Amino acid sequence: MTEYNKKHRDEWTKRFLAEVGKEDLLEAAWNTPEGITLKPLYTKEDLENIAHQDTWPGAFPYLRGSKASMYVGRPWTIRQYSGFSTAEESNAFYRKNLIAGQTGLSVAFDLPTHRGYDSDHERVIGDVGKAGGAIDSVEDMKSLFEGIPLDEISVSMTMNGAVLPILAMYVVAAEEQNTKRHHLRGTLQNDILKEFMVRNTYIYPPGPSMRIVSDIIRFTSGEMPRFNPISISGYHMQEAGATVVQELAYTLADGLEYIRAALAIGLHIDDFAPRLSFFFGIGMNFFMEIAKLRAARQLWSQLVSREFQAKDRRSLMLRTHCQTSGVSLASKDPYNNIVRTTIEALAGVLGGTQSLHTNSFDEALGLPTEFASQIARNTQLIMREEMGLTKIVDPLGGSYYVEALTHSIVTEAQKLISEIEDIGGMTNAVANGLPKLRIEEAAAQRQARIDQKDESIVGVNCFALPDEEVVDIRHIDNQEVRRLQIEKLMLVRATRNESSCNSSLVALENSAGKDDGRLVEYAIDAARARATVGEISQRLENVFGRYRAEIRSISGVYGMMSSNHAEFDELRQSVALLAAKFGRQPRLLVAKLGQDGHDRGAKVVATAFADLGFDVDIGALFQTPEEVARQAIENDVHIIGVSSQVAGHMTLIPELMDALTYSGCGHVLVALGGVIPKQDHQHMYDSGVSVIFDPGTSILNSARKVISLLSGLDGS
């Protein structure tokens, strides 16, 4: 540093400290959840020892963009992740959106489809058509894309567990639309490793699941050269509570594992790596998210270049889809979510994403309405058409802060990737639960920061409105959708050639047992013969088995973060008084109903209540109401806390209350938390629910209400 610069730095420091009332710059530093210390000012001196600053877009290590021209040559693809009710209703929604300016489709499937069940299965009564469109057969897939030219429109399908039947039905639907498979463009998520970490829509154990991933990569590399066989996803990690660095590191570590799996079946790196794609969430830390995408491109190119010696430059380019954060959406003062989504969308574009989905403001309340979806889509159109973003490449390149932040993220992510590699890669890490544990700890820490108001959310824990406005939401008649799907299933089964269908399913099952690398081909044959999603999945399950996760919980994290908080201490004392009254600790069962695997909220509640002194049981995922009632009775709990994410509560909660009453345990209290629209509250109370907690409710506030409810019990 020159004497001139030193002089001006010292003068700035003196003025800054005087203006903010601090004596030391260290006091003004910001320590992020990622473990990165950020200063209040960055200068060119902060970049002196950072490599790759003199780089160009489209050139290794792709820090400034995967392509030289970026949006100047081609704007990002505007997508809306959508699907609900029946295939026919989803199709109508897609066609309207394409006319209105959407440039690619992102298909949401309902949870029964994800989990490999047909709509008539007894375990999915409350889930059909709720969190996405119901797909049971090729006929549904054909209806989903009716009138949509699949050789022209890029289709992204979020599917992991039942990925084989869904890919097969997509190929057959295209063929029967007279579209050759080698003309199909789009992306299959097909990222099963992250399902075992966070989202939980798996079907088979990790080993067979990885085999399916490899077979799909092999098949698409030869038969569908314009189609991305996998979208390696960090989005769901962020939704589950991962920090930016965790999301980045674990996503890239997943990518390395998929490359090794493909190489193990004889593929060459340059045969498939150019078609690998990524999927990241974009949260509210604006510059951190921009730097994350830049760091992702740099790290991926270096990792692939160093370990796999790729020759094709496209193998080194990280291409990504991004989606604005769902977990940042608040149910309170929901119109604020429009602003949040806009900020996040801008971060994704300034970071250099290739395609983008913007969430609707009402998604913390229920499925998005057409009104809200239009605002979300138009947010991207305004960014593309009015902001000048398509006229310059990497406008933040060279920013002292952004470049230094990018370097810090790279450094911290490398540490986590090395940790995963040291234990044998991500498959081993998933098996021993390390990434899941780290993410759950981060989620509990963040909830504690929010509850203590160390992290502000406008309209939730600060500047809250005295009265909440009721917002119209989309309502899906789950029972009617299920009735329609069952009718269609019956028709398919009645009109197909049963002998041909059964033969194709036997061939698929035999292939699963032989490991001959032809699972996709046999699945396509079965789909063409009108085998259903459930039938195809069951044949694979006959060989692979159905995976059941071990339920683990963390403890001490929320309590440690709240150790100096007066309200936390007061509530612990109240729990101790309850324990004295009951002669044992008050006992809580935290449960999920139906096929919803999103368990962030359930896990955070469980660890926080345990730290407050409750005796907490955590139910297995994917339970029926009868199974939850049985566990509550066997464990002699005082209260059941049900976490609901995907609107199955209207069907499943009344069934739970009936099961408790039938078993003579109607005295057990039920608390309901999650995405519960205001319009549904009275029905839930009429069903017997004692209290409802909306998204964003402070753990401490919910604990206070639960303690108050339990205080009215006699403790027997």
XYZ file of C-alpha atoms in Angstrom:
716
model
C 0.000 0.000 0.000
C 1.371 3.401 -0.973
C 1.798 6.169 1.571
C -0.968 8.064 -0.251
C -3.442 5.184 0.095
C -2.407 4.531 3.705
C -3.040 8.155 4.575
C -6.521 8.109 3.043
C -7.346 4.753 4.626
C -6.421 6.103 8.061
C -8.504 9.227 7.481
C -11.498 7.134 6.380
C -11.147 4.842 9.404
C -11.154 7.807 11.781
C -14.252 9.333 10.174
C -16.086 6.016 9.965
C -15.557 5.164 13.627
C -16.635 8.616 14.678
C -19.827 8.368 12.598
C -20.878 4.926 13.854
C -19.765 5.425 17.437
C -17.250 2.580 17.552
C -13.652 2.447 18.671
C -12.463 -0.503 16.583
C -13.157 -1.599 13.022
C -13.394 -5.167 14.257
C -16.574 -4.164 16.080
C -18.061 -3.033 12.772
C -17.260 -6.314 11.019
C -20.140 -8.670 10.181
C -19.726 -12.370 10.888
C -21.997 -14.301 8.531
C -23.623 -17.683 9.281
C -21.128 -19.115 6.793
C -18.220 -18.200 9.048
C -17.054 -15.365 6.797
C -16.049 -12.067 8.396
C -17.098 -9.115 6.241
C -15.626 -5.644 6.584
C -17.505 -2.363 6.144
C -15.214 -1.308 3.259
C -13.296 -3.084 0.480
C -10.584 -1.617 -1.720
C -8.270 -2.896 -4.439
C -5.807 -4.001 -1.762
C -8.274 -6.733 -0.801
C -7.835 -8.264 -4.267
C -4.049 -8.263 -4.454
C -3.570 -11.928 -3.498
C -6.657 -13.327 -5.227
C -6.087 -15.325 -8.392
C -8.397 -15.297 -11.439
C -9.228 -11.602 -11.266
C -7.939 -10.933 -14.779
C -10.404 -13.309 -16.415
C -12.984 -13.105 -19.169
C -16.537 -14.374 -19.481
C -16.650 -17.685 -21.317
C -13.037 -18.505 -20.429
C -11.642 -20.822 -17.754
C -12.382 -20.756 -14.845
C -15.693 -19.202 -15.958
C -15.875 -16.910 -12.943
C -17.504 -14.164 -14.992
C -19.942 -16.354 -16.914
C -20.258 -19.678 -18.677
C -20.498 -18.007 -22.094
C -18.644 -15.061 -23.534
C -21.777 -13.131 -24.520
C -24.061 -14.231 -21.648
C -27.392 -12.349 -21.862
C -26.198 -10.081 -24.667
C -26.280 -13.157 -26.889
C -29.229 -14.906 -25.282
C -31.350 -13.836 -22.287
C -31.929 -16.272 -19.454
C -34.871 -18.673 -19.848
C -37.971 -17.539 -17.987
C -39.562 -20.491 -16.208
C -42.401 -20.956 -13.734
C -42.301 -24.118 -11.615
C -45.932 -25.142 -11.714
C -48.339 -28.010 -11.741
C -51.435 -28.766 -9.703
C -54.581 -30.851 -9.675
C -54.962 -32.888 -12.863
C -52.756 -32.957 -15.961
C -55.524 -31.193 -17.873
C -55.658 -28.243 -15.463
C -51.867 -27.953 -15.403
C -51.796 -27.985 -19.216
C -54.240 -25.082 -19.428
C -52.070 -23.130 -16.991
C -48.897 -23.877 -19.003
C -50.419 -22.766 -22.294
C -51.569 -19.460 -20.809
C -48.112 -18.822 -19.379
C -46.352 -19.574 -22.673
C -48.610 -17.101 -24.462
C -47.886 -14.525 -21.724
C -44.103 -14.657 -22.157
C -42.809 -17.727 -20.336
C -40.078 -19.382 -22.427
C -39.704 -22.810 -20.780
C -41.740 -25.191 -18.668
C -40.859 -26.440 -15.197
C -43.177 -29.263 -14.184
C -44.246 -29.862 -10.582
C -45.548 -33.350 -9.832
C -47.661 -34.246 -6.829
C -46.156 -36.206 -3.950
C -47.769 -39.572 -4.757
C -46.100 -39.405 -8.173
C -42.762 -38.483 -6.587
C -43.004 -41.420 -4.227
C -43.985 -43.946 -6.899
C -47.627 -44.430 -5.889
C -50.681 -44.387 -8.120
C -53.486 -42.065 -7.082
C -55.615 -44.966 -5.838
C -53.028 -46.129 -3.284
C -54.254 -46.128 0.317
C -51.252 -44.138 1.612
C -51.832 -41.061 -0.582
C -55.452 -40.173 0.174
C -54.658 -36.603 1.242
C -51.867 -35.853 -1.243
C -53.255 -36.365 -4.754
C -52.995 -33.208 -6.887
C -51.938 -31.022 -3.975
C -48.280 -30.030 -4.391
C -48.178 -30.609 -8.131
C -49.943 -32.374 -10.947
C -51.016 -36.014 -10.604
C -49.421 -38.284 -13.217
C -50.367 -41.964 -13.190
C -49.856 -43.068 -16.803
C -48.800 -42.041 -20.300
C -52.321 -40.776 -20.866
C -51.801 -38.194 -18.100
C -48.426 -37.237 -19.567
C -49.989 -36.739 -23.000
C -52.674 -34.526 -21.466
C -50.005 -32.548 -19.600
C -48.340 -31.516 -22.867
C -51.372 -31.404 -25.159
C -50.871 -28.637 -27.747
C -47.322 -27.887 -26.557
C -44.643 -28.663 -29.187
C -42.047 -30.682 -27.284
C -39.476 -30.254 -30.050
C -39.612 -26.476 -29.492
C -40.251 -25.965 -25.765
C -37.613 -26.788 -23.168
C -39.164 -28.875 -20.368
C -37.666 -29.138 -16.898
C -39.072 -31.911 -14.709
C -38.489 -31.925 -10.966
C -38.460 -35.653 -10.373
C -36.098 -37.889 -8.440
C -37.661 -40.917 -6.754
C -39.957 -42.031 -9.599
C -37.594 -40.690 -12.226
C -37.630 -43.841 -14.396
C -41.385 -44.013 -15.078
C -41.658 -40.243 -15.488
C -38.806 -40.061 -18.027
C -40.228 -43.096 -19.821
C -43.713 -41.590 -20.028
C -42.316 -38.260 -21.242
C -40.453 -40.029 -24.071
C -43.527 -42.054 -25.060
C -45.821 -38.999 -24.890
C -43.408 -37.146 -27.181
C -43.282 -40.049 -29.625
C -47.080 -40.183 -29.765
C -46.980 -36.427 -30.448
C -44.654 -37.288 -33.381
C -41.587 -35.785 -31.688
C -38.409 -37.861 -31.899
C -36.578 -38.358 -28.633
C -33.356 -36.854 -29.979
C -35.220 -33.557 -30.535
C -36.327 -33.241 -26.912
C -34.840 -30.346 -24.926
C -34.944 -29.815 -21.207
C -33.722 -31.110 -17.877
C -34.535 -33.978 -15.566
C -33.676 -33.258 -11.952
C -32.637 -36.872 -11.223
C -30.616 -35.765 -8.167
C -31.260 -38.488 -5.632
C -28.405 -37.733 -3.228
C -29.966 -34.477 -2.061
C -33.217 -36.336 -1.421
C -31.477 -38.395 1.263
C -30.095 -35.175 2.749
C -33.080 -32.858 2.795
C -36.166 -33.280 0.611
C -36.868 -36.977 1.257
C -38.831 -37.867 -1.898
C -36.761 -41.005 -2.355
C -38.094 -44.498 -3.005
C -35.150 -46.902 -3.170
C -31.948 -47.145 -1.087
C -28.915 -45.034 -2.105
C -27.080 -47.798 -4.025
C -29.884 -48.752 -6.449
C -30.895 -45.090 -6.701
C -27.405 -44.168 -7.906
C -27.614 -46.993 -10.429
C -30.804 -45.473 -11.841
C -29.052 -42.097 -12.118
C -26.173 -43.711 -14.053
C -28.502 -45.570 -16.414
C -30.361 -42.356 -17.215
C -27.118 -40.497 -17.918
C -26.022 -43.304 -20.251
C -29.357 -43.467 -22.076
C -29.782 -39.731 -22.596
C -26.163 -39.281 -23.688
C -26.838 -41.589 -26.618
C -30.548 -41.102 -27.326
C -31.369 -37.562 -26.152
C -28.274 -35.429 -26.848
C -30.098 -32.097 -26.308
C -31.496 -33.142 -22.936
C -29.804 -32.577 -19.560
C -29.984 -35.900 -17.663
C -29.465 -34.402 -14.221
C -29.925 -31.114 -12.404
C -27.670 -31.204 -9.367
C -29.678 -29.322 -6.824
C -28.681 -27.117 -3.933
C -32.041 -25.357 -3.835
C -33.640 -27.833 -1.472
C -30.605 -27.676 0.820
C -31.079 -23.941 1.207
C -34.792 -24.480 1.798
C -33.903 -26.979 4.537
C -31.704 -24.415 6.288
C -28.258 -24.779 4.690
C -25.991 -21.756 4.634
C -24.823 -20.423 1.278
C -21.469 -22.180 1.676
C -23.086 -25.485 2.672
C -25.443 -25.314 -0.290
C -22.589 -24.660 -2.695
C -20.154 -27.210 -1.279
C -22.607 -30.081 -0.888
C -24.088 -29.477 -4.333
C -20.697 -29.612 -6.035
C -19.757 -32.666 -3.957
C -22.939 -34.335 -5.247
C -21.841 -33.440 -8.773
C -18.469 -35.111 -8.315
C -20.220 -38.257 -7.092
C -22.480 -38.373 -10.160
C -19.496 -38.002 -12.465
C -17.759 -40.928 -10.782
C -20.911 -43.030 -11.056
C -21.121 -42.357 -14.793
C -17.420 -43.078 -15.303
C -17.833 -46.363 -13.412
C -20.242 -47.684 -16.076
C -17.807 -46.919 -18.877
C -18.796 -43.451 -20.030
C -16.119 -40.907 -20.921
C -16.197 -37.573 -19.116
C -16.729 -35.559 -22.290
C -19.596 -37.835 -23.384
C -21.908 -36.605 -20.638
C -20.380 -33.759 -18.592
C -21.425 -31.059 -21.115
C -25.053 -31.947 -20.338
C -24.805 -31.789 -16.550
C -26.687 -28.853 -15.066
C -27.158 -27.332 -11.611
C -29.981 -25.781 -9.621
C -29.439 -23.237 -6.843
C -31.724 -21.340 -4.515
C -31.414 -17.574 -4.282
C -32.052 -16.091 -0.850
C -32.160 -12.596 0.570
C -28.435 -12.022 1.158
C -28.105 -10.188 -2.148
C -24.339 -9.988 -2.680
C -23.698 -13.359 -1.058
C -25.981 -15.031 -3.611
C -24.337 -13.240 -6.536
C -20.912 -14.286 -5.310
C -22.123 -17.863 -4.752
C -22.965 -18.351 -8.427
C -19.642 -16.873 -9.507
C -17.810 -19.100 -7.009
C -19.763 -22.141 -8.215
C -18.532 -21.707 -11.800
C -14.938 -21.230 -10.702
C -14.902 -24.181 -8.302
C -16.651 -26.601 -10.658
C -14.322 -25.891 -13.566
C -11.281 -26.353 -11.356
C -12.559 -29.567 -9.746
C -13.532 -31.201 -13.043
C -10.354 -30.078 -14.776
C -8.082 -31.295 -12.005
C -9.649 -34.671 -11.232
C -11.189 -35.862 -14.503
C -8.957 -34.330 -17.207
C -11.861 -33.263 -19.402
C -10.828 -32.092 -22.869
C -14.097 -30.542 -24.007
C -14.370 -27.032 -22.551
C -18.128 -27.527 -22.223
C -17.425 -30.205 -19.611
C -15.932 -27.516 -17.381
C -18.780 -25.014 -17.700
C -21.276 -24.928 -14.852
C -24.721 -24.084 -16.201
C -27.462 -23.453 -13.688
C -31.133 -22.845 -13.174
C -32.074 -20.745 -10.152
C -35.238 -20.272 -8.141
C -36.020 -17.539 -5.683
C -36.283 -18.726 -2.103
C -39.427 -20.357 -0.793
C -38.309 -20.242 2.813
C -37.874 -16.453 2.665
C -41.571 -16.047 1.832
C -43.621 -15.005 4.854
C -47.294 -15.681 5.500
C -47.556 -12.432 7.459
C -47.877 -9.231 5.402
C -47.482 -11.408 2.269
C -47.274 -8.604 -0.302
C -43.770 -7.966 1.039
C -42.896 -11.235 -0.693
C -43.156 -9.510 -4.081
C -40.254 -7.284 -3.064
C -38.280 -10.219 -1.674
C -38.714 -12.230 -4.871
C -37.663 -9.262 -7.015
C -34.460 -8.770 -5.015
C -33.644 -12.474 -5.200
C -34.379 -12.635 -8.929
C -32.023 -9.736 -9.574
C -29.289 -11.492 -7.589
C -29.745 -14.617 -9.713
C -29.405 -12.666 -12.937
C -26.430 -10.603 -11.762
C -24.830 -13.886 -10.684
C -25.203 -15.258 -14.205
C -27.934 -17.921 -14.074
C -29.040 -19.578 -17.336
C -32.704 -19.846 -16.355
C -34.833 -18.533 -13.534
C -38.074 -19.236 -11.689
C -39.632 -16.515 -9.564
C -41.888 -17.618 -6.697
C -45.367 -16.206 -6.290
C -46.004 -14.011 -3.261
C -48.804 -16.249 -1.945
C -46.830 -19.505 -1.769
C -46.425 -19.240 2.001
C -50.230 -19.416 2.150
C -51.003 -22.134 -0.392
C -50.637 -23.031 -4.050
C -50.104 -19.913 -6.198
C -53.054 -18.243 -7.865
C -52.946 -17.085 -11.489
C -52.872 -13.471 -10.265
C -49.795 -14.088 -8.118
C -48.102 -16.185 -10.818
C -48.576 -13.363 -13.304
C -46.786 -10.919 -10.992
C -43.948 -13.414 -10.512
C -43.566 -13.981 -14.248
C -43.814 -10.268 -15.090
C -41.054 -9.569 -12.572
C -38.694 -11.401 -14.913
C -40.137 -9.794 -18.042
C -39.600 -6.323 -16.560
C -36.039 -7.246 -15.608
C -35.367 -8.521 -19.111
C -37.100 -5.756 -21.051
C -36.682 -2.603 -18.945
C -33.490 -2.774 -16.872
C -30.775 -3.064 -19.494
C -29.512 -6.310 -17.975
C -29.222 -7.969 -21.385
C -26.866 -5.307 -22.697
C -23.789 -6.027 -20.572
C -21.892 -9.109 -19.417
C -21.111 -9.545 -15.690
C -21.746 -5.925 -14.655
C -20.424 -6.515 -11.123
C -17.132 -8.031 -12.266
C -14.256 -6.151 -10.660
C -16.273 -4.957 -7.677
C -13.918 -4.978 -4.704
C -16.610 -6.395 -2.439
C -18.060 -8.972 -4.853
C -14.647 -10.289 -5.914
C -13.395 -10.579 -2.315
C -16.658 -12.189 -1.230
C -16.473 -14.672 -4.106
C -12.963 -15.635 -3.031
C -14.090 -16.112 0.584
C -16.945 -18.375 -0.486
C -14.614 -20.434 -2.673
C -12.209 -20.848 0.244
C -14.897 -21.915 2.737
C -16.642 -24.230 0.268
C -13.363 -25.971 -0.541
C -13.029 -26.881 3.143
C -16.414 -28.605 3.190
C -15.805 -30.375 -0.127
C -12.484 -31.679 1.193
C -14.246 -32.943 4.310
C -16.702 -34.898 2.141
C -13.958 -36.260 -0.091
C -11.926 -37.377 2.924
C -14.721 -39.720 4.010
C -15.054 -41.263 0.562
C -17.434 -38.947 -1.273
C -21.027 -37.881 -0.909
C -22.617 -41.333 -0.979
C -20.654 -42.266 2.135
C -21.356 -38.871 3.684
C -25.094 -39.281 3.091
C -24.962 -42.770 4.628
C -23.414 -41.480 7.856
C -25.685 -38.425 7.952
C -23.005 -35.726 8.135
C -24.425 -33.206 5.615
C -27.973 -33.639 6.955
C -26.745 -33.018 10.504
C -24.842 -29.879 9.503
C -27.836 -28.483 7.625
C -30.211 -29.165 10.518
C -27.834 -27.408 12.910
C -27.720 -24.381 10.591
C -31.540 -24.337 10.407
C -31.862 -24.395 14.209
C -29.281 -21.619 14.569
C -31.109 -19.427 12.070
C -34.450 -19.949 13.775
C -32.894 -18.899 17.071
C -31.493 -15.730 15.455
C -34.925 -14.884 14.045
C -36.699 -15.580 17.344
C -34.233 -13.336 19.185
C -34.565 -10.679 16.436
C -30.863 -10.845 15.634
C -32.064 -11.438 12.072
C -34.889 -9.191 10.910
C -37.852 -10.186 8.744
C -40.056 -7.203 7.978
C -43.686 -7.842 8.829
C -42.801 -10.909 10.907
C -40.474 -10.023 13.786
C -40.271 -6.289 13.112
C -42.622 -3.657 11.634
C -45.510 -6.117 11.856
C -48.996 -4.972 10.874
C -51.597 -4.871 13.663
C -54.186 -6.530 11.407
C -53.492 -9.224 8.841
C -55.089 -9.080 5.395
C -56.728 -12.249 4.118
C -55.377 -13.100 0.650
C -57.234 -15.213 -1.886
C -55.528 -18.562 -2.470
C -55.884 -21.409 -4.919
C -57.997 -24.235 -3.545
C -57.618 -27.791 -4.795
C -60.426 -30.240 -4.084
C -58.163 -33.153 -3.245
C -60.980 -35.691 -3.066
C -62.397 -34.678 -6.447
C -58.965 -34.801 -8.099
C -58.372 -38.250 -6.618
C -61.769 -39.427 -7.883
C -60.955 -38.231 -11.408
C -57.514 -39.844 -11.332
C -58.950 -43.170 -10.186
C -61.474 -43.052 -13.044
C -58.659 -42.505 -15.534
C -56.612 -45.299 -13.966
C -59.519 -47.699 -14.260
C -59.964 -46.793 -17.924
C -56.255 -47.287 -18.688
C -56.223 -50.684 -16.985
C -59.442 -51.754 -18.707
C -58.331 -50.840 -22.236
C -54.652 -51.851 -22.295
C -53.288 -55.190 -23.490
C -52.806 -56.794 -20.098
C -50.506 -59.537 -21.387
C -48.212 -57.040 -23.133
C -48.188 -54.785 -20.086
C -47.311 -57.603 -17.716
C -44.550 -58.905 -20.004
C -42.945 -55.467 -20.135
C -43.058 -55.209 -16.332
C -41.478 -58.650 -15.935
C -38.685 -57.617 -18.328
C -38.114 -54.433 -16.279
C -37.944 -56.378 -13.025
C -35.512 -58.865 -14.560
C -33.322 -56.012 -15.772
C -33.263 -54.561 -12.253
C -32.066 -57.918 -10.955
C -29.382 -58.359 -13.620
C -27.930 -54.822 -13.610
C -27.676 -54.849 -17.403
C -27.806 -51.059 -17.819
C -31.125 -51.132 -19.703
C -33.559 -49.896 -17.070
C -34.607 -46.847 -19.121
C -35.329 -48.894 -22.236
C -37.463 -51.405 -20.354
C -39.266 -48.607 -18.494
C -40.128 -46.991 -21.844
C -41.512 -50.318 -23.093
C -43.625 -50.631 -19.941
C -44.897 -47.052 -20.245
C -45.807 -47.614 -23.889
C -47.783 -50.689 -22.816
C -49.651 -48.387 -20.360
C -48.090 -49.642 -17.161
C -48.665 -47.042 -14.455
C -46.198 -45.099 -12.310
C -47.123 -47.254 -9.331
C -46.749 -50.527 -11.232
C -43.350 -49.631 -12.671
C -42.136 -48.399 -9.283
C -43.384 -51.533 -7.537
C -41.469 -53.835 -9.899
C -38.276 -51.970 -9.076
C -39.153 -52.024 -5.388
C -39.497 -55.814 -5.601
C -35.767 -55.928 -6.365
C -34.381 -52.825 -4.655
C -36.659 -52.508 -1.627
C -38.175 -49.243 -0.327
C -35.860 -47.048 1.731
C -36.832 -45.998 5.239
C -34.660 -43.339 6.800
C -33.365 -43.587 10.327
C -34.887 -40.753 12.344
C -32.160 -38.729 14.011
C -32.466 -35.515 15.932
C -30.038 -32.864 17.074
C -30.070 -31.264 20.502
C -28.531 -28.303 22.246
C -28.159 -26.062 19.187
C -31.239 -23.878 19.713
C -30.654 -23.818 23.473
C -27.033 -22.761 23.087
C -28.046 -19.914 20.766
C -30.701 -18.829 23.296
C -28.722 -19.364 26.500
C -28.670 -15.674 27.438
C -32.246 -15.000 26.404
C -34.588 -14.158 29.306
C -37.739 -15.459 27.609
C -36.066 -18.803 26.861
C -35.060 -19.177 30.516
C -38.567 -18.240 31.654
C -40.115 -20.886 29.394
C -37.703 -23.544 30.653
C -38.846 -22.800 34.168
C -42.483 -23.134 33.054
C -41.717 -26.538 31.531
C -40.082 -27.585 34.827
C -43.282 -26.642 36.682
C -45.301 -28.729 34.236
C -42.964 -31.668 34.830
C -43.484 -31.342 38.571
C -47.247 -31.278 38.073
C -47.279 -34.294 35.729
C -44.623 -36.287 37.554
C -42.716 -36.507 34.267
C -41.570 -34.212 31.468
C -44.372 -32.983 29.208
C -44.232 -35.211 26.146
C -44.551 -34.018 22.539
C -44.791 -36.090 19.355
C -43.677 -34.153 16.259
C -45.294 -35.760 13.219
C -45.562 -35.496 9.448
C -48.669 -36.831 7.708
C -48.915 -38.229 4.192
C -46.135 -38.108 1.614
C -44.727 -34.687 2.514
C -41.002 -35.128 3.184
C -40.138 -31.479 3.905
C -39.070 -31.829 7.524
C -37.123 -28.635 8.242
C -39.911 -27.172 10.366
C -40.510 -30.427 12.212
C -36.832 -30.882 13.031
C -36.388 -27.278 14.224
C -39.465 -27.535 16.453
C -38.282 -30.872 17.854
C -34.810 -29.652 18.800
C -36.060 -26.345 20.222
C -38.768 -27.945 22.382
C -36.287 -30.583 23.585
C -33.915 -27.795 24.640
C -36.797 -26.183 26.540
C -37.226 -29.380 28.551
C -39.919 -31.297 26.675
C -39.607 -35.040 26.152
C -39.799 -35.105 22.349
C -40.526 -38.015 20.009
C -40.144 -37.575 16.255
C -42.418 -39.655 14.062
C -41.198 -41.413 10.941
C -41.797 -39.725 7.610
C -44.746 -40.672 5.377
C -47.066 -41.844 8.141
C -50.809 -42.265 7.844
C -53.062 -40.590 10.434
C -53.717 -44.004 11.978
C -49.986 -44.660 12.385
C -49.420 -41.275 14.051
C -52.319 -41.894 16.440
C -50.920 -45.324 17.299
C -47.464 -43.876 18.041
C -48.982 -41.129 20.194
C -50.862 -43.712 22.230
C -47.899 -46.087 22.578
C -45.627 -43.239 23.710
C -48.265 -41.741 26.012
C -47.797 -38.197 24.720
C -49.605 -35.111 25.942
C -49.646 -33.307 22.596
C -49.020 -34.033 18.911
C -47.404 -31.322 16.804
C -48.259 -31.879 13.130
C -46.105 -30.127 10.531
C -47.931 -29.562 7.233
C -46.302 -28.156 4.119
C -48.396 -29.207 1.130
C -52.053 -28.613 1.990
C -52.995 -32.183 2.875
C -54.328 -30.996 6.227
C -57.942 -30.678 5.070
C -58.130 -34.439 4.580
C -55.479 -35.795 6.944
C -56.157 -33.821 10.132
C -59.824 -34.903 10.434
C -58.652 -38.488 9.901
C -56.074 -38.089 12.684
C -58.683 -36.722 15.068
C -61.026 -39.605 14.222
C -58.213 -42.119 14.808
C -57.453 -40.619 18.233
C -61.115 -40.627 19.227
C -61.642 -44.194 17.984
C -58.659 -45.301 20.102
C -60.058 -43.658 23.210
C -57.377 -40.939 23.210
C -59.411 -37.917 22.239
C -57.815 -36.098 25.193
C -54.455 -35.904 23.377
C -54.013 -32.319 22.155
C -53.103 -31.553 18.539
C -51.152 -28.478 17.423
C -50.891 -27.767 13.693
C -48.104 -25.781 12.073
C -47.067 -24.882 8.543
C -48.799 -23.647 5.415
C -52.380 -23.469 6.703
C -54.432 -20.786 4.901
C -56.553 -18.553 7.140
C -59.613 -19.755 5.266
C -58.954 -23.295 6.556
C -58.412 -22.423 10.224
C -62.013 -22.732 11.367
C -62.385 -26.146 9.738
C -59.255 -27.287 11.533
C -60.540 -25.998 14.880
C -63.901 -27.637 14.241
C -62.034 -30.898 13.600
C -60.488 -30.702 17.061
C -57.148 -28.937 16.569
C -56.196 -26.935 19.657
C -53.866 -24.336 18.143
C -52.496 -23.384 14.706
C -49.068 -21.869 14.067
C -48.452 -20.039 10.782
C -45.096 -20.015 8.951
C -42.735 -17.587 10.666
C -44.203 -18.103 14.141
C -41.514 -17.706 16.785
C -40.611 -20.975 18.497
C -40.804 -19.153 21.809
C -44.321 -17.891 21.085
C -45.472 -21.339 20.021
C -43.895 -22.884 23.138
C -45.695 -20.370 25.358
C -49.056 -21.312 23.830
C -48.357 -25.048 24.103
C -47.350 -24.687 27.752
C -50.557 -22.753 28.408
C -52.626 -25.525 26.804
C -50.852 -28.240 28.767
C -51.317 -26.344 32.000
C -55.029 -27.059 31.688
C -54.468 -30.836 31.699
C -54.523 -32.900 34.860
C -51.289 -34.656 33.875
C -52.688 -38.174 34.051
